[in-house]
Short mmCIF file of C-alpha atoms in Angstrom, two decimals:
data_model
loop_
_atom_site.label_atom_id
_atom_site.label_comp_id
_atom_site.label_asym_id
_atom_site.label_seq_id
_atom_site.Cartn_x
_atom_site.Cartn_y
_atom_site.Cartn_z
CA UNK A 1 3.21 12.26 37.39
CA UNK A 2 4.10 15.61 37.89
CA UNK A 3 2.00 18.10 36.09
CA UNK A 4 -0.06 15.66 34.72
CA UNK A 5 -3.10 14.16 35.75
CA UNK A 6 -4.69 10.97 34.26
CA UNK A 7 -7.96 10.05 35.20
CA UNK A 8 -10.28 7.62 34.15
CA UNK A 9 -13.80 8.05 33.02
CA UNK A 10 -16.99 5.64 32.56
CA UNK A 11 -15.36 2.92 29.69
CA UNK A 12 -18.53 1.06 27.58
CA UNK A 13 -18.62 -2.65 27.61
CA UNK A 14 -20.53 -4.93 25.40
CA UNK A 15 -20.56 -8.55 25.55
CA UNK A 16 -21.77 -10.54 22.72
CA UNK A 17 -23.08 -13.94 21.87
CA UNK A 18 -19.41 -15.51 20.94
CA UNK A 19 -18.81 -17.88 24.09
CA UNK A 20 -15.46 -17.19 26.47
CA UNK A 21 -12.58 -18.35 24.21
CA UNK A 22 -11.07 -21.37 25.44
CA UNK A 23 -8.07 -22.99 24.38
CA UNK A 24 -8.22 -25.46 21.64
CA UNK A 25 -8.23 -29.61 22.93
CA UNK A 26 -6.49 -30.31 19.76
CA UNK A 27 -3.72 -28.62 17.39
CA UNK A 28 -3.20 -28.75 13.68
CA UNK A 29 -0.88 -30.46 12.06
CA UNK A 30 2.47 -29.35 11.59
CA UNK A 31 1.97 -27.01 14.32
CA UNK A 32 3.27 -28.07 17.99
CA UNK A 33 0.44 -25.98 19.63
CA UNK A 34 -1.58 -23.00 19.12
CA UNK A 35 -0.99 -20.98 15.72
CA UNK A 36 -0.90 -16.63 16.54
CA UNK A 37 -0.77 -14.05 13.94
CA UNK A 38 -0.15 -10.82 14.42
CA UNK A 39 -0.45 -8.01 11.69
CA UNK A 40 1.67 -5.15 11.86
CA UNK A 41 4.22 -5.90 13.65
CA UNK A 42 6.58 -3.59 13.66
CA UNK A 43 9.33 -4.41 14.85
CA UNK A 44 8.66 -7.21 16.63
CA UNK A 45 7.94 -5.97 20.13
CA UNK A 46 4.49 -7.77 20.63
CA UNK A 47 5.69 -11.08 18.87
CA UNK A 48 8.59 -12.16 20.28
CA UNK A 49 6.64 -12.01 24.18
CA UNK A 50 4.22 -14.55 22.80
CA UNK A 51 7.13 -17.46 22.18
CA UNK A 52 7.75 -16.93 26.09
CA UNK A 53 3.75 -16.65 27.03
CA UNK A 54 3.18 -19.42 25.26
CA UNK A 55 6.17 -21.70 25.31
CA UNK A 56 4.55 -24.06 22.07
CA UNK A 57 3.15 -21.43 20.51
CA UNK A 58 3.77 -20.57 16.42
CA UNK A 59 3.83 -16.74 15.33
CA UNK A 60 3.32 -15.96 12.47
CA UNK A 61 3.40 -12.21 11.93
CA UNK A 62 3.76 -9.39 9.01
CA UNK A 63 3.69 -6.12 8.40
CA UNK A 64 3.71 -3.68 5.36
CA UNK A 65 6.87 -2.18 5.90
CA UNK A 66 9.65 -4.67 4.33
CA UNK A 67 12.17 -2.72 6.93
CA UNK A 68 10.21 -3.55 9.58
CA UNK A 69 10.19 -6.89 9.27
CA UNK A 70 13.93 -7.40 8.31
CA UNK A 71 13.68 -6.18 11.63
CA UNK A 72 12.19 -8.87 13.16
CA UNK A 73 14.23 -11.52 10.82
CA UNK A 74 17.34 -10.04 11.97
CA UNK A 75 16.08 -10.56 15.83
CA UNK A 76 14.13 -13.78 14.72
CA UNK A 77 18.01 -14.97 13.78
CA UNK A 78 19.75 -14.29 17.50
CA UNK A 79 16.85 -16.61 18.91
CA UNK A 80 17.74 -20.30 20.42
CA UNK A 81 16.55 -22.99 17.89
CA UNK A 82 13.67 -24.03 19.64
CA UNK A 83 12.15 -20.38 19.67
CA UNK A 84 13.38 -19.26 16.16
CA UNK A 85 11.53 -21.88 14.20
CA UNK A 86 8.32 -20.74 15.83
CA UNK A 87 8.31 -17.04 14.77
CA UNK A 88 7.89 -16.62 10.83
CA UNK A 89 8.36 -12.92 9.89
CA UNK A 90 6.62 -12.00 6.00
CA UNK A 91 5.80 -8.97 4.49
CA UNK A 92 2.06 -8.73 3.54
CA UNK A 93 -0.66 -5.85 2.32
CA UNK A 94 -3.10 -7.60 4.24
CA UNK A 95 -5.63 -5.56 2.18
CA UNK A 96 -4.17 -6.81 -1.09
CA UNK A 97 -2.04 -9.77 -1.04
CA UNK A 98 -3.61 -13.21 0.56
CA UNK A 99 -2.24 -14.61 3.65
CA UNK A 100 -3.70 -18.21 2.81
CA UNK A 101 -0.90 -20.76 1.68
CA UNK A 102 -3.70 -22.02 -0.30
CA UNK A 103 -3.86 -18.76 -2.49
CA UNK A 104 0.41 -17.96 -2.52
CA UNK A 105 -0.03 -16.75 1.10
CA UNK A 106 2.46 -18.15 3.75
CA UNK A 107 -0.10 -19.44 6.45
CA UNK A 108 -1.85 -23.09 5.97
CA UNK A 109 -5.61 -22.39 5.75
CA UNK A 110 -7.91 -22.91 8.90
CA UNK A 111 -4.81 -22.87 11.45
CA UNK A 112 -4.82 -19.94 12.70
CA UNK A 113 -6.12 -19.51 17.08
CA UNK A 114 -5.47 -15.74 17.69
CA UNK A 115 -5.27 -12.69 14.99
CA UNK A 116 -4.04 -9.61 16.76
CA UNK A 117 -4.67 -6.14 14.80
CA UNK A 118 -3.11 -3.16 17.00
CA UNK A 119 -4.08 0.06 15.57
CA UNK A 120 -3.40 -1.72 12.12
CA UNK A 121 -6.97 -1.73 10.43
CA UNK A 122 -7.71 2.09 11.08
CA UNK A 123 -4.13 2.80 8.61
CA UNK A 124 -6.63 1.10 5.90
CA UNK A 125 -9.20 2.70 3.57
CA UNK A 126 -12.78 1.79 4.86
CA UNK A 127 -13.64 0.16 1.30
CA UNK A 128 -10.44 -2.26 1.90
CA UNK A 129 -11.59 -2.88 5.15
CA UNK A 130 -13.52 -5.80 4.32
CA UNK A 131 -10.66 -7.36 2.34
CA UNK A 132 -8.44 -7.47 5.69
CA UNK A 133 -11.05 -9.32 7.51
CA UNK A 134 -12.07 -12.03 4.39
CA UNK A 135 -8.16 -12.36 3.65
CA UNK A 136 -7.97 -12.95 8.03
CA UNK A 137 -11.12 -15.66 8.13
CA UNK A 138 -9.52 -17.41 5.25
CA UNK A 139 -7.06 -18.68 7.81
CA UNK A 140 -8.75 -18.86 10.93
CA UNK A 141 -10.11 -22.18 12.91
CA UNK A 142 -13.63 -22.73 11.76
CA UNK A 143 -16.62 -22.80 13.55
CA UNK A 144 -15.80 -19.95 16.24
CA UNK A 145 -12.95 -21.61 17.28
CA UNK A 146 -10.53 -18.84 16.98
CA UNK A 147 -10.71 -15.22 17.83
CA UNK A 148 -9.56 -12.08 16.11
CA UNK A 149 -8.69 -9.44 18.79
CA UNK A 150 -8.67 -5.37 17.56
CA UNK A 151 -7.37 -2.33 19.12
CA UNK A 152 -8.10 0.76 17.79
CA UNK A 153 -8.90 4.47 17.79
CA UNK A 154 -12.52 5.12 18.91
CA UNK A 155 -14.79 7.81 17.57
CA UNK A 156 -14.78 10.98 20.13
CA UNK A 157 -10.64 10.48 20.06
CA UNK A 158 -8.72 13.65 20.63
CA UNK A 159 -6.43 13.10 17.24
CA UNK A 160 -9.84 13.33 15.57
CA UNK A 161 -11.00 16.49 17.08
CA UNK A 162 -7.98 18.06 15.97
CA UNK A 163 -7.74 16.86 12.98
CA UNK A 164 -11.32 17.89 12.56
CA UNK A 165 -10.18 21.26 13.36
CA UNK A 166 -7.90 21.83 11.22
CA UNK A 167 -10.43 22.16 8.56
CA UNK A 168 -7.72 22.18 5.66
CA UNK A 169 -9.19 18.87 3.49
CA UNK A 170 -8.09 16.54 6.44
CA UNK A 171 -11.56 14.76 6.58
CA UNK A 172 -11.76 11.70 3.40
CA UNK A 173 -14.92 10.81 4.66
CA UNK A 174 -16.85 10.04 7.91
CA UNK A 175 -14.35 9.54 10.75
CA UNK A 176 -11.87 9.05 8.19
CA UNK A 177 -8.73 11.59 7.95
CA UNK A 178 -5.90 12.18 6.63
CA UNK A 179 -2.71 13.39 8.64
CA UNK A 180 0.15 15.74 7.87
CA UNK A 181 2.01 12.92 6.96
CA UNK A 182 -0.40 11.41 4.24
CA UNK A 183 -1.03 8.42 6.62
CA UNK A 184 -4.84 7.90 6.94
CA UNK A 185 -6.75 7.39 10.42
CA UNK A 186 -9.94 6.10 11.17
CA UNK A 187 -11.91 6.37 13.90
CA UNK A 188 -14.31 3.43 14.88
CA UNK A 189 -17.95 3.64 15.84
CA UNK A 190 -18.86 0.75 18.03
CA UNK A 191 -21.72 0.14 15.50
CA UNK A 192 -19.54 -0.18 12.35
CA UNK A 193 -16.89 -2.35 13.98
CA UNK A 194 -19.57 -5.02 14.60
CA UNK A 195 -21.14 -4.53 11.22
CA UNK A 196 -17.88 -5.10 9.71
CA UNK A 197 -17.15 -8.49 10.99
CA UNK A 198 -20.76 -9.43 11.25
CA UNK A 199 -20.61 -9.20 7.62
CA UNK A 200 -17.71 -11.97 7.65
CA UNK A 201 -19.86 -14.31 10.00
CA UNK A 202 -17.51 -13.22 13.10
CA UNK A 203 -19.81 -13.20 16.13
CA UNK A 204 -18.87 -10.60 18.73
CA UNK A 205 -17.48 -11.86 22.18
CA UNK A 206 -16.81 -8.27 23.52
CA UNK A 207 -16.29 -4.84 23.06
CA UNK A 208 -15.07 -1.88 25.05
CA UNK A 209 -14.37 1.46 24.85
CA UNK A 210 -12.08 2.89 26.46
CA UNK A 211 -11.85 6.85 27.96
CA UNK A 212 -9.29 8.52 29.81
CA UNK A 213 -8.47 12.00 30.28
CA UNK A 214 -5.29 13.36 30.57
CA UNK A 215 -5.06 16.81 31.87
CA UNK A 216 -2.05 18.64 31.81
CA UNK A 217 -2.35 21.06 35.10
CA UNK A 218 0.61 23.41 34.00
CA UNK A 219 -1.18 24.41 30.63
CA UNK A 220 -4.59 24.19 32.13
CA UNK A 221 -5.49 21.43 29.23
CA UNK A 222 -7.78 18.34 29.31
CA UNK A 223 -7.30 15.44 26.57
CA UNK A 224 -9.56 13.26 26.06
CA UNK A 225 -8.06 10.12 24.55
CA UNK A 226 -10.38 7.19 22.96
CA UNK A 227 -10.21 3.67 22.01
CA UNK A 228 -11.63 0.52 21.41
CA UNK A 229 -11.29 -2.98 22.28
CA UNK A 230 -12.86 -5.83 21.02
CA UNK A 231 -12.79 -10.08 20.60
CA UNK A 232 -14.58 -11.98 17.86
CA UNK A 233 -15.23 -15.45 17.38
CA UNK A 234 -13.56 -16.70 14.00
CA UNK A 235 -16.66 -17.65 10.96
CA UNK A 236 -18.36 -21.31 10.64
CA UNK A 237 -16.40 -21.74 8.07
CA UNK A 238 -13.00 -19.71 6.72
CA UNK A 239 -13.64 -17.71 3.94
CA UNK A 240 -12.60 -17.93 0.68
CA UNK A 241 -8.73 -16.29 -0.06
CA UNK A 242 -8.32 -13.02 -1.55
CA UNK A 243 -6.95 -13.59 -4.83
CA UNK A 244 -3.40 -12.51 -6.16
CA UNK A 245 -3.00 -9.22 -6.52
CA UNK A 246 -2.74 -7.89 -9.75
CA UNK A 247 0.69 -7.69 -10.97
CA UNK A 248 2.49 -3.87 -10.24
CA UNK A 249 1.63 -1.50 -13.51
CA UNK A 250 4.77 -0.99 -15.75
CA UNK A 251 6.99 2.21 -14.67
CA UNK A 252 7.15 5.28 -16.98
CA UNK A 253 10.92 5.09 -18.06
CA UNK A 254 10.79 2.03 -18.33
CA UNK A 255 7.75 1.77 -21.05
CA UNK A 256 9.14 4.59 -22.60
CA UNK A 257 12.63 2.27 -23.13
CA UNK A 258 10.23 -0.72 -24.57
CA UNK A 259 8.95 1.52 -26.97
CA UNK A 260 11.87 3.08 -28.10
CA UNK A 261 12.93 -0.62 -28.41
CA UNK A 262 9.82 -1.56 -30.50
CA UNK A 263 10.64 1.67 -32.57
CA UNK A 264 14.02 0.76 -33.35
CA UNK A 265 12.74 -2.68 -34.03
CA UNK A 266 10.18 -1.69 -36.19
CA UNK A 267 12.66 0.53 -38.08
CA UNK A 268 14.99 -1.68 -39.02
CA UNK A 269 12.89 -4.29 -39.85
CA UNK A 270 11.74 -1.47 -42.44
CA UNK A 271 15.13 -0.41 -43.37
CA UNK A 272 15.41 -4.25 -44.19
CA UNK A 273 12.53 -4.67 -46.47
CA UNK A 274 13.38 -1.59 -48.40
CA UNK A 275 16.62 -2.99 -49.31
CA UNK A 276 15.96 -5.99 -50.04
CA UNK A 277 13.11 -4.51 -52.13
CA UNK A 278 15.84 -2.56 -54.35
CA UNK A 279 18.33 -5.55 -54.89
CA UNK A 280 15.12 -6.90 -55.95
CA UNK A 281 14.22 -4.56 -58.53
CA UNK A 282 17.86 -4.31 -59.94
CA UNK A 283 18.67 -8.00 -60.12
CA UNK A 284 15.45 -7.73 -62.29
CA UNK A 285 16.13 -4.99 -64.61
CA UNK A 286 19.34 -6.87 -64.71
CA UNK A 287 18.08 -9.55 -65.87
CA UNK A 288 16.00 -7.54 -68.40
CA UNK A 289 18.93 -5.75 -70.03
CA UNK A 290 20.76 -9.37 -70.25
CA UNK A 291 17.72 -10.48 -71.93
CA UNK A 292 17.20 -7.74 -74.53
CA UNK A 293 21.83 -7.60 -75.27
CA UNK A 294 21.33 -11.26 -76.22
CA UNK A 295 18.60 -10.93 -78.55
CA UNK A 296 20.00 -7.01 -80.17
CA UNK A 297 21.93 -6.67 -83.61
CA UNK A 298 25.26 -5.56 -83.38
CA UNK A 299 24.24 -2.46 -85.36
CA UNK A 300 21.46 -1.86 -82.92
CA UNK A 301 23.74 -1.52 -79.86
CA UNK A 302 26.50 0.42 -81.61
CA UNK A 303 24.07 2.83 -82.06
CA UNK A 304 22.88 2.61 -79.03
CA UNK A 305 26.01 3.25 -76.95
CA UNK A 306 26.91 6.21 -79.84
CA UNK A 307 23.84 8.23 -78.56
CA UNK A 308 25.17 7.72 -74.72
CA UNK A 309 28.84 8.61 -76.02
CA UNK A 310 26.96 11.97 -77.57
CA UNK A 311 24.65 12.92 -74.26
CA UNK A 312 27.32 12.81 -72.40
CA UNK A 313 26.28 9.40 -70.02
CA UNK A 314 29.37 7.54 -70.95
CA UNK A 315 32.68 8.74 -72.51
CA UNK A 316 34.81 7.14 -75.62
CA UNK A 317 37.35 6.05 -72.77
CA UNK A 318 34.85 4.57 -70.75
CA UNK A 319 33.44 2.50 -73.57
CA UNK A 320 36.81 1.62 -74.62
CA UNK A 321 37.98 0.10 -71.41
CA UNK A 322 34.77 -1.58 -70.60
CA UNK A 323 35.07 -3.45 -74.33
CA UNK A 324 38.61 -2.91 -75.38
#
């Protein structure tokens, strides 16, 4: 195509022990036929074919992105009735938040035929790797029944050279980067993709990498583009659901407004105490001075109120109008 040139070079295949999927003899109940997830799905574009490939087929399918998948709901909503209850959008952190019904996922557990990850898992930190797969097994068919199929970068990738280049803190860790945009890419070793599902009990059916090169003839420039392609058989048995995540931590403004409430709070249950402390204390010295008037001599508390009049604490007129 014009001044570019794609050619293809030497791809490497691996088959593994995992037996040639076949279709299941039997389907799961409520489901009419087979049961398809698909995570990250955008908007849709890889979903929606499947409801046409497979004319009894149910889809479930999420993504991180809540606008991406109002996406698909809004499509999902234009469908005929017998297509649009077979296509259930959801937002999900795979790595974080369980996809098993079981757990407060939206999938029944066991159910699920064919996973589909499309240059999803390599947008996820290697440590939360094996989170996405156990949170995946806990709703796949048992006993190798179902396959999880991956597409991804492959080590060797041109994006990783470059980025490799670049040598300004891009590298997190081996074949792990991070790009301009502060998305993360990872770049798969053929050996650590089968380690990582191995780990989950997920035999390997097959593997290939795939290498083209793309040379552009006007700039002179070859690109060497890498990925991988794999199928594994679902575990023996699912695994167990990833628990609830934990529940989001508490923005700044607004603990700062729950402790100014507390304060406030606090200080007025003070302000409270104080005062009635006071009406207290006067209510018993009132009770005091009632005490000693009724017991003093008349003579007592003349004199008494003549040594106010002459301090200057109560006037003549005062004393007058008080007992006048």
């Amino acid at each position: 195509m014009g001044n570019v040139e794609r050619a293809r070079d030497d791809d490497e295949r691996e088959l593994g022990p995992a037996p040639r999927y076949a279709h299941p003899s039997s389907t799961i109940h409520p489901f009419p036929g087979r049961v398809i997830l698909e995570i990250g799905c955008g908007a849709g574009n890889s979903a929606f074919p499947l409801l046409d490939l497979d004319p009894r087929a149910t889809v479930f399918c999420c993504d991180f992105s809540p606008r991406a998948v109002a996406l698909v709901e809004r499509r999902r909503r234009t469908l005929p009735a017998d297509k649009r209850d077979r296509i259930v959008p959801f937002v999900c952190d795979v790595s974080r938040e369980p996809l098993c019904g079981s757990n407060g996922g939206m999938i029944p557990p066991g159910c699920v035929d064919v996973c589909t990850m499309v240059f999803v898992l390599s947008a996820i930190a290697p440590d939360r790797m094996p989170d996405v797969l156990r949170n995946v097994s806990s709703v796949m068919r048992p006993e190798g029944a179902g396959r999880v199929l991956l597409r991804d970068y492959a080590d060797g990738d041109l994006a990783q050279t470059r980025l490799g280049d670049k040598g300004d803190g891009r590298k997190l860790g081996d074949n792990h980067y991070v790009r301009g945009d502060g998305t993360r890419a990872f770049y798969f070793e053929k050996r650590f993709v089968k380690d990582l599902f191995g780990d989950r009990g997920m035999a390997l059916e097959e593997l290939t990498v795939h290498a083209r090169a793309v040379t552009n003839r006007a700039a002179g420039r070859r690109m060497d583009r890498r990925w991988i392609q794999c199928s594994f058989a679902s575990a023996e048995a699912p695994a167990a659901p990833l628990p609830p995540p934990p529940p989001p931590p508490e923005p700044e403004w607004r603990r700062r407004a729950r402790e100014a409430e507390a304060a406030r709070e606090a200080r007025a249950k003070r302000e409270e105490a104080e005062r009635a402390a006071r009406e207290e204390a006067a209510r018993v010295e009132g009770e005091r001075a009632r005490a000693a008037l009724s017991r003093c001599e008349r003579k007592v508390l003349e004199s008494f109120l003549e040594e106010l009049r002459i301090a200057g604490r109560v006037t003549a007129d005062e004393i007058a109008a008080r007992l006048g």
